[in-house]
Every structure is written in structure tokens, then in C-alpha cells.
Short mmCIF file of C-alpha atoms in Angstrom, two decimals:
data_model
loop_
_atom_site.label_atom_id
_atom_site.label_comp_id
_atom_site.label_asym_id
_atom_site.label_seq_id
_atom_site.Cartn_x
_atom_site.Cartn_y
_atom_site.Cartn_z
CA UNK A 9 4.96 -2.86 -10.71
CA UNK A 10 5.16 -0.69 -13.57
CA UNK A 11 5.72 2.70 -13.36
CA UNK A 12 2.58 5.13 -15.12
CA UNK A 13 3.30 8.56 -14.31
CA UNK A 14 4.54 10.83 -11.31
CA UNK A 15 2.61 14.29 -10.55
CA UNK A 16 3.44 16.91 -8.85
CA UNK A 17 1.14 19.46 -7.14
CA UNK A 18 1.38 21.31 -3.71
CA UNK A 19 3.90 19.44 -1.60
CA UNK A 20 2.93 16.15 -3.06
CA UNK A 21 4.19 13.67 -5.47
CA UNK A 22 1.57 11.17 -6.51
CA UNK A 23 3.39 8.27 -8.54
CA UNK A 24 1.20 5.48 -10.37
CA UNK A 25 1.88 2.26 -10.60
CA UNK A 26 -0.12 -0.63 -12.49
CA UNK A 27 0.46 -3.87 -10.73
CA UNK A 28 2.09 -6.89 -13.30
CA UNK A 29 -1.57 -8.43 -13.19
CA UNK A 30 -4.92 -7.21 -12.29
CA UNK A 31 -5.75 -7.51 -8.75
CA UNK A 32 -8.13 -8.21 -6.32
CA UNK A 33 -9.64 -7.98 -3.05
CA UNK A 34 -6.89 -10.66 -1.13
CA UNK A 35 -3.80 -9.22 -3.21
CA UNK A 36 -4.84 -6.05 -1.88
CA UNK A 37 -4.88 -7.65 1.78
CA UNK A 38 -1.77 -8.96 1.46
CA UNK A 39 -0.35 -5.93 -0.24
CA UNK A 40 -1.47 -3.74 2.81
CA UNK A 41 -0.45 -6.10 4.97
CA UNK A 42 3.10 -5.74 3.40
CA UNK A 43 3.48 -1.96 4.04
CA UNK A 44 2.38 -2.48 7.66
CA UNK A 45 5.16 -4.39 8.26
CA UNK A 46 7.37 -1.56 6.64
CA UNK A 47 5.05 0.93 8.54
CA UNK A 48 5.36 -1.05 11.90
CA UNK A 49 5.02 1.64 15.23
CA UNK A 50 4.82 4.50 12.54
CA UNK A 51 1.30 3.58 10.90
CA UNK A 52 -0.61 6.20 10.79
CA UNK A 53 -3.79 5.34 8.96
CA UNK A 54 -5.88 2.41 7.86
CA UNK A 55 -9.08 3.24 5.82
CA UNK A 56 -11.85 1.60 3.11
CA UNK A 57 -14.39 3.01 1.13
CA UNK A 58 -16.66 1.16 -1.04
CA UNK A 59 -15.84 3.16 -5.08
CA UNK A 60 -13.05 5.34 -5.79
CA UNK A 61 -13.60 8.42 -5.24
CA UNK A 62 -16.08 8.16 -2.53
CA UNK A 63 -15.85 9.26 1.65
CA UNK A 64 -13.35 6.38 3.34
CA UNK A 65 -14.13 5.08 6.31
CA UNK A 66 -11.07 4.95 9.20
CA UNK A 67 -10.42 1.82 9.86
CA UNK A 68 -7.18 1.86 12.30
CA UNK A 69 -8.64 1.54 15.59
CA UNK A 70 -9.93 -2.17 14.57
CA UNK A 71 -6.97 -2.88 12.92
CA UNK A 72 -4.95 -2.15 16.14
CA UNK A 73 -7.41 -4.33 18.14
CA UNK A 74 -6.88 -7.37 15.51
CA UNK A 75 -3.18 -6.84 16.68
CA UNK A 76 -2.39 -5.23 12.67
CA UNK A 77 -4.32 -8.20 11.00
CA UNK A 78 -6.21 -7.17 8.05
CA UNK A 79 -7.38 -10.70 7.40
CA UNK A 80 -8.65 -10.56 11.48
CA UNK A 81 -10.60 -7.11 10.89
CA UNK A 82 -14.57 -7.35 10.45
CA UNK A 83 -14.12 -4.57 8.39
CA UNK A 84 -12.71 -6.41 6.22
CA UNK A 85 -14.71 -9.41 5.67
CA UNK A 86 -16.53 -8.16 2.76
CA UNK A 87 -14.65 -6.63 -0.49
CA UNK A 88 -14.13 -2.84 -0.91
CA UNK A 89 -12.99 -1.01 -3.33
CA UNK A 90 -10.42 1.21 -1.93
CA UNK A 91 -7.91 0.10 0.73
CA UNK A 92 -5.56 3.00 1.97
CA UNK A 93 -2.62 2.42 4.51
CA UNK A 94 -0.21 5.99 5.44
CA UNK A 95 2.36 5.82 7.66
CA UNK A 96 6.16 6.40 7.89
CA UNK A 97 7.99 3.79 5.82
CA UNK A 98 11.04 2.23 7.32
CA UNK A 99 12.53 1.66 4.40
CA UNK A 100 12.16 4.75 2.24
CA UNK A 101 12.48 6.69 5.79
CA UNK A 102 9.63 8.91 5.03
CA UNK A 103 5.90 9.29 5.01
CA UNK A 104 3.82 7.46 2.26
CA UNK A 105 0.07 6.45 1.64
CA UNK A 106 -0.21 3.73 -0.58
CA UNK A 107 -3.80 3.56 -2.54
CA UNK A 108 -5.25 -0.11 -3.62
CA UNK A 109 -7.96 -0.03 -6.23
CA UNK A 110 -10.07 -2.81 -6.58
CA UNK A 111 -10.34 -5.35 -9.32
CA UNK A 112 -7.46 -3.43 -11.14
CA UNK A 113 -4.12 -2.98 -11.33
CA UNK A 114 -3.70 0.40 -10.23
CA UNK A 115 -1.74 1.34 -6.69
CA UNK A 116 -1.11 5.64 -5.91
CA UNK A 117 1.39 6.35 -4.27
CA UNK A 118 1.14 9.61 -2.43
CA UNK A 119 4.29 11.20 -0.74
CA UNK A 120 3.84 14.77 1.43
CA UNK A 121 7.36 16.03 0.38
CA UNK A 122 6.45 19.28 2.36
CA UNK A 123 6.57 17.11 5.10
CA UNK A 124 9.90 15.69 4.72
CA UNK A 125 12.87 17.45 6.41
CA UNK A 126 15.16 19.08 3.59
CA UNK A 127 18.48 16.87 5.09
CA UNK A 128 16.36 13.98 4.69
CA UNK A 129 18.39 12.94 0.84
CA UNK A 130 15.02 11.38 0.05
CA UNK A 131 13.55 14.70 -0.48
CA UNK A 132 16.71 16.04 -2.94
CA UNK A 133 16.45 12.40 -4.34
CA UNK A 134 12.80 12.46 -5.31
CA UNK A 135 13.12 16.07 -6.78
CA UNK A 136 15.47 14.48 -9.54
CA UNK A 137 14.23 11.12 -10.08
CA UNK A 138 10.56 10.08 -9.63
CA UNK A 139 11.18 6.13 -10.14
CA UNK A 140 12.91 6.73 -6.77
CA UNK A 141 10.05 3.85 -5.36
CA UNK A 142 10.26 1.63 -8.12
CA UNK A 143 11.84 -1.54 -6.21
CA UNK A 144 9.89 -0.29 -2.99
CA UNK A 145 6.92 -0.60 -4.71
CA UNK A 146 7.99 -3.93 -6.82
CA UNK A 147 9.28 -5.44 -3.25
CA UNK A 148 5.53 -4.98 -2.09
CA UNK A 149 3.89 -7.11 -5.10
CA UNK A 150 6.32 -9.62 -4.98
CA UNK A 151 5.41 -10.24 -1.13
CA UNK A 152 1.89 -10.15 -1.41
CA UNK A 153 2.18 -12.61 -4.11
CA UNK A 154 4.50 -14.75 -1.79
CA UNK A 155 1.82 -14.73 0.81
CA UNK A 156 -1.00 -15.67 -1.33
CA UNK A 157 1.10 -18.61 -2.63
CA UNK A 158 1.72 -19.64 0.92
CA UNK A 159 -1.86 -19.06 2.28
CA UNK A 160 -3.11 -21.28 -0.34
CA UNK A 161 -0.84 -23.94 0.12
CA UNK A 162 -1.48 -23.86 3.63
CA UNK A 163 -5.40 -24.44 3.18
CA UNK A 164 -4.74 -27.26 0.29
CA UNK A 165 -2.34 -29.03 2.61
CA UNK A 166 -5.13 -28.30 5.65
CA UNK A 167 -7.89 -29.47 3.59
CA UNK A 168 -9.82 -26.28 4.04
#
């Protein structure tokens, strides 16, 4: 991903990315589906909406009954335009949201630094250097690329 700009305002840092390529509705499935596996126990929030901009809808009790399968979730059947996953990342070892615009290439990152303990050295760290989620962010397109190319593979070799 490529980094656009980092803002600051009230105990958040919002970074934007633009994905390598425009995107759609199953990158942004398998992108999701990426950070819940980073998320695991610690998700915190699934939600849609239809635009950008508009009221999201939660979506995280379904997605806990499809046993964390966005794919599984009715919810999910049709397109929307916005899909948001929070939690606390694993990897980065504190709290995130990561934004998915549809039929762009746009993913917001929001990160509640108030909410990050000050010995935590990813608060310091992100103080200094906002391209602190760079390769987080580049690890999750890469993956949700992998999984397309498998899913598809899958089906041509299934005949579906």
C-alpha cells in the first residue's frame, strides 16, 4: 500500500493508504478477513454501511455466529461500500480500525493513541514516525491478494 497522508486530531492518528490497485468488494473480504486473523479474541467491531459517509450498521454478532467468516455472513452477500473491522492488533500490539472503501483504493487507518498505555513503545514510536504501519498495512494486501489467487484456483480446479 502506499502511504497518502497521516493526521492528527484528538487522540487519533488517521493514516491513508491507497491500495497498489483499485479494489473491490472480495479484496475487501479478504482484506478484513486478514486483520481478523491479526485481531483474533481481541476483535472488537465488525460493521457495513452502504456510501461513505453514511450510518454503519454493526455487523459482529453475525460474524461471530459464522464462526469469523465474512464470506459465511448474510450480511455480506450483497456489496457495500464501507467495510470497518476495530480491534486490538496482535501484531502492532495496539488498537486499530481499519476502513475499506469500495471500488477504490483507499483503506483509513484509525489508531486511538489516547488509548494506548504511554510504556506501550508503539505510542513514543508513532509520535515520531507515522509510516510506523507501512509493512502492517502492505502485509494485509499482499494476503488478501494471496487468498483471492487461491479461492479462484480452487473454483477453476472445482469447476465452479
Amino acid at each position: 500500500m502506499i502511504f497518502k497522508e497521516s493526521i492528527e486530531d484528538n487522540g487519533w492518528i488517521t493514516v491513508r493508504y491507497a491500495a497498489t490497485w483499485g479494489y473491490g468488494f472480495d479484496f475487501m473480504l479478504d482484506a478484513a478477513q486478514v486483520v481478523l486473523a491479526d485481531f483474533g479474541e481481541d476483535l472488537q467491531c465488525v460493521a457495513i454501511s452502504e456510501i461513505a459517509g453514511a450510518n454503519t450498521d454493526d455487523i459482529m454478532e453475525e460474524v461471530m455466529d459464522c464462526q469469523g467468516k465474512l464470506r459465511k455472513c448474510e450480511s455480506l452477500g450483497e456489496e457495500c461500500g464501507v467495510l470497518v473491522v476495530a480491534g486490538v492488533s496482535g501484531i502492532m500490539e495496539c488498537p486499530i480500525q481499519v476502513n475499506f472503501y469500495n471500488q477504490t483504493n483507499t483503506v483509513v487507518l484509525d489508531i486511538p493513541v489516547g488509548q494506548i498505555p504511554d510504556n506501550n513503545p508503539i505510542k513514543k514510536e508513532l509520535s515520531e514516525n507515522a509510516h510506523l504501519f507501512d509493512n502492517y498495512m502492505n502485509s494485509i494486501e499482499i494476503k488478501a491478494y494471496c487468498a483471492d489467487t487461491e479461492r479462484r484456483t480452487l473454483e477453476r480446479v472445482n469447476g465452479k
